[in-house]
Short mmCIF file of C-alpha atoms in Angstrom, two decimals:
data_model
loop_
_atom_site.label_atom_id
_atom_site.label_comp_id
_atom_site.label_asym_id
_atom_site.label_seq_id
_atom_site.Cartn_x
_atom_site.Cartn_y
_atom_site.Cartn_z
CA UNK A 1 73.47 66.52 168.76
CA UNK A 2 76.25 69.11 168.91
CA UNK A 3 79.83 68.35 167.95
CA UNK A 4 80.75 68.59 171.61
CA UNK A 5 78.22 65.93 172.53
CA UNK A 6 79.43 63.52 169.90
CA UNK A 7 81.20 60.46 171.21
CA UNK A 8 84.93 60.29 170.61
CA UNK A 9 85.50 57.37 168.27
CA UNK A 10 88.75 55.52 168.79
CA UNK A 11 90.59 53.67 166.09
CA UNK A 12 93.98 52.51 164.88
CA UNK A 13 95.40 56.02 164.41
CA UNK A 14 93.71 57.62 167.43
CA UNK A 15 96.90 57.94 169.52
CA UNK A 16 98.77 59.17 166.45
CA UNK A 17 96.24 61.98 166.04
CA UNK A 18 96.48 62.94 169.70
CA UNK A 19 100.29 63.01 169.63
CA UNK A 20 100.27 65.29 166.60
CA UNK A 21 97.59 67.53 168.08
CA UNK A 22 99.48 67.85 171.36
CA UNK A 23 102.64 68.92 169.52
CA UNK A 24 100.81 71.54 167.44
CA UNK A 25 98.64 72.90 170.29
CA UNK A 26 101.67 73.24 172.56
CA UNK A 27 103.62 75.00 169.84
CA UNK A 28 100.97 77.19 168.20
CA UNK A 29 98.20 77.52 170.79
CA UNK A 30 94.54 76.77 170.17
CA UNK A 31 93.82 79.65 167.80
CA UNK A 32 97.05 79.23 165.87
CA UNK A 33 96.70 75.48 165.42
CA UNK A 34 95.15 74.60 162.07
CA UNK A 35 93.49 71.28 161.34
CA UNK A 36 95.70 70.97 158.25
CA UNK A 37 98.84 71.32 160.35
CA UNK A 38 97.61 68.87 163.00
CA UNK A 39 96.86 66.31 160.29
CA UNK A 40 100.28 66.86 158.70
CA UNK A 41 102.21 66.48 161.96
CA UNK A 42 100.11 63.47 162.96
CA UNK A 43 100.72 61.86 159.56
CA UNK A 44 97.03 61.31 158.84
CA UNK A 45 94.48 62.69 156.41
CA UNK A 46 92.01 65.37 157.46
CA UNK A 47 89.25 62.82 156.87
CA UNK A 48 90.87 60.48 159.41
CA UNK A 49 91.26 63.31 161.92
CA UNK A 50 87.63 64.38 161.53
CA UNK A 51 86.47 60.77 161.89
CA UNK A 52 87.82 60.86 165.45
CA UNK A 53 87.27 64.52 166.31
CA UNK A 54 84.57 66.39 164.37
CA UNK A 55 85.49 69.67 166.09
CA UNK A 56 88.83 71.25 167.00
CA UNK A 57 87.49 72.16 170.44
CA UNK A 58 86.77 68.52 171.20
CA UNK A 59 90.27 67.56 170.08
CA UNK A 60 91.80 70.24 172.29
CA UNK A 61 89.71 69.15 175.27
CA UNK A 62 90.93 65.57 174.88
CA UNK A 63 94.56 66.69 174.58
CA UNK A 64 94.04 68.83 177.70
CA UNK A 65 92.49 65.92 179.60
CA UNK A 66 95.36 63.59 178.78
CA UNK A 67 98.03 66.20 179.50
CA UNK A 68 96.49 67.16 182.85
CA UNK A 69 96.28 63.53 183.87
CA UNK A 70 99.86 62.92 182.74
CA UNK A 71 101.16 65.83 184.81
CA UNK A 72 99.09 64.76 187.82
CA UNK A 73 100.37 61.18 187.67
CA UNK A 74 103.94 62.41 187.29
CA UNK A 75 103.56 64.65 190.31
CA UNK A 76 101.91 61.99 192.49
CA UNK A 77 104.79 59.62 191.78
CA UNK A 78 107.28 62.16 193.11
CA UNK A 79 105.57 63.13 196.37
CA UNK A 80 106.70 61.27 199.48
CA UNK A 81 103.76 61.41 201.87
CA UNK A 82 106.01 60.46 204.78
CA UNK A 83 107.75 63.83 204.46
CA UNK A 84 106.62 66.75 206.67
CA UNK A 85 103.28 68.17 205.60
CA UNK A 86 104.63 71.67 204.97
CA UNK A 87 107.32 70.30 202.67
CA UNK A 88 104.87 68.23 200.60
CA UNK A 89 102.32 71.05 200.37
CA UNK A 90 105.11 73.34 199.20
CA UNK A 91 105.91 70.92 196.36
CA UNK A 92 102.23 70.60 195.47
CA UNK A 93 101.64 74.35 195.46
CA UNK A 94 104.74 74.94 193.36
CA UNK A 95 103.52 72.54 190.69
CA UNK A 96 100.01 74.00 190.62
CA UNK A 97 101.23 77.59 190.43
CA UNK A 98 103.59 76.76 187.58
CA UNK A 99 100.80 74.97 185.70
CA UNK A 100 98.52 78.00 186.04
CA UNK A 101 101.31 80.20 184.67
CA UNK A 102 102.22 77.89 181.79
CA UNK A 103 101.12 78.66 178.24
CA UNK A 104 99.18 75.42 178.20
CA UNK A 105 97.41 76.16 181.48
CA UNK A 106 96.46 79.61 180.25
CA UNK A 107 95.16 78.21 176.94
CA UNK A 108 92.99 75.66 178.72
CA UNK A 109 91.45 78.33 180.93
CA UNK A 110 90.83 80.77 178.06
CA UNK A 111 89.17 78.17 175.85
CA UNK A 112 87.02 76.94 178.71
CA UNK A 113 85.78 80.43 179.55
CA UNK A 114 85.30 81.44 175.91
CA UNK A 115 83.48 78.34 174.69
CA UNK A 116 81.66 76.77 177.63
CA UNK A 117 78.59 78.98 177.27
CA UNK A 118 77.98 77.77 173.72
CA UNK A 119 79.26 74.25 174.33
CA UNK A 120 78.43 73.15 177.91
CA UNK A 121 79.86 69.69 177.29
CA UNK A 122 83.24 71.26 176.62
CA UNK A 123 83.13 73.07 179.96
CA UNK A 124 82.23 69.83 181.71
CA UNK A 125 85.20 68.06 180.15
CA UNK A 126 87.60 70.83 181.16
CA UNK A 127 86.20 70.91 184.69
CA UNK A 128 86.67 67.16 185.06
CA UNK A 129 90.29 67.34 183.91
CA UNK A 130 91.04 70.53 185.87
CA UNK A 131 89.45 71.53 189.19
CA UNK A 132 87.88 68.11 189.81
CA UNK A 133 91.18 66.36 189.13
CA UNK A 134 93.07 68.71 191.46
CA UNK A 135 90.49 68.10 194.18
CA UNK A 136 90.74 64.34 193.81
CA UNK A 137 94.54 64.15 193.83
CA UNK A 138 94.97 66.73 196.57
CA UNK A 139 92.50 64.86 198.76
CA UNK A 140 94.64 61.74 198.37
CA UNK A 141 97.69 63.74 199.47
CA UNK A 142 95.99 65.32 202.48
CA UNK A 143 94.31 62.18 203.84
CA UNK A 144 97.44 60.51 205.32
CA UNK A 145 98.23 63.70 207.26
CA UNK A 146 94.68 63.80 208.58
CA UNK A 147 95.00 60.16 209.61
CA UNK A 148 98.24 60.96 211.49
CA UNK A 149 96.62 63.92 213.24
CA UNK A 150 98.80 66.52 211.53
CA UNK A 151 95.87 68.15 209.74
CA UNK A 152 92.31 68.69 210.89
CA UNK A 153 89.95 68.88 207.93
CA UNK A 154 86.22 68.25 208.16
CA UNK A 155 85.25 69.24 204.61
CA UNK A 156 87.89 67.74 202.32
CA UNK A 157 86.39 69.02 199.06
CA UNK A 158 86.25 72.58 200.37
CA UNK A 159 89.81 72.44 201.72
CA UNK A 160 91.19 71.02 198.47
CA UNK A 161 89.35 73.63 196.40
CA UNK A 162 90.63 76.41 198.66
CA UNK A 163 94.20 75.21 198.23
CA UNK A 164 93.85 75.27 194.45
CA UNK A 165 92.33 78.74 194.43
CA UNK A 166 95.06 80.10 196.68
CA UNK A 167 97.59 78.94 194.11
CA UNK A 168 96.15 81.33 191.52
CA UNK A 169 96.81 84.44 193.59
CA UNK A 170 97.47 87.54 191.49
CA UNK A 171 100.15 85.95 189.31
CA UNK A 172 97.60 83.93 187.35
CA UNK A 173 95.33 86.92 186.69
CA UNK A 174 98.24 89.18 185.72
CA UNK A 175 99.46 86.60 183.19
CA UNK A 176 95.93 86.01 181.93
CA UNK A 177 95.35 89.73 181.36
CA UNK A 178 98.70 90.24 179.69
CA UNK A 179 100.00 92.54 182.41
CA UNK A 180 103.07 90.39 182.94
CA UNK A 181 104.56 87.96 180.44
CA UNK A 182 107.34 86.71 182.69
CA UNK A 183 107.18 85.71 186.35
CA UNK A 184 110.28 85.61 188.53
CA UNK A 185 111.22 82.67 190.71
CA UNK A 186 111.00 84.99 193.70
CA UNK A 187 107.38 85.86 192.86
CA UNK A 188 106.47 82.19 192.50
CA UNK A 189 108.15 81.31 195.79
CA UNK A 190 106.34 84.16 197.52
CA UNK A 191 102.96 82.84 196.39
CA UNK A 192 103.81 79.20 197.14
CA UNK A 193 105.02 80.03 200.65
CA UNK A 194 101.91 82.12 201.27
CA UNK A 195 99.64 79.29 200.12
CA UNK A 196 101.23 76.79 202.50
CA UNK A 197 101.31 79.17 205.46
CA UNK A 198 97.68 80.21 205.03
CA UNK A 199 96.46 76.64 204.50
CA UNK A 200 98.28 75.33 207.56
CA UNK A 201 97.09 78.28 209.65
CA UNK A 202 93.54 77.12 208.91
CA UNK A 203 93.91 73.34 208.84
CA UNK A 204 97.03 72.54 210.86
CA UNK A 205 96.12 70.36 213.84
#
């Protein structure tokens, strides 16, 4: 059994380890985060850390899963699905674009691409907490507008996936490749507006 396939064992200091790992990963990135530093910030021994997470990749994937779910829940609580569909989709696209451009979003993508070939279980965990999560939450947002006849969508999974991919645009790739380290608000708004306009041109009733 690979380290990635090992079950995550929970215990009394499990949340403590995750909180420390989140702080260090967010501050230092995956490569820069040492197990020694994570253990120090979490206030646990390395033996305790390894008893929960035998591999740093597995620890990072769990931090990523929890963080993605936290951001998704936070966003869902703020959307008012009685608002006009273009307004809500604009808010959704803005959040997704900013996540893709964030240091954390970039780290998640890089680790997934770099390690999934050797550790398929890691890729599966990232997919579940990334694209699959976006599809699920976006479907829940779109359904009321379909029910009210404001959107016409026959293949919900495809439509949700298309929306997420549109949010990447060129800004994501430019940041990923190191071509641009900063993105202006005007550039983000340009992409967000384009996402909403293109999506509604295809699926608006």
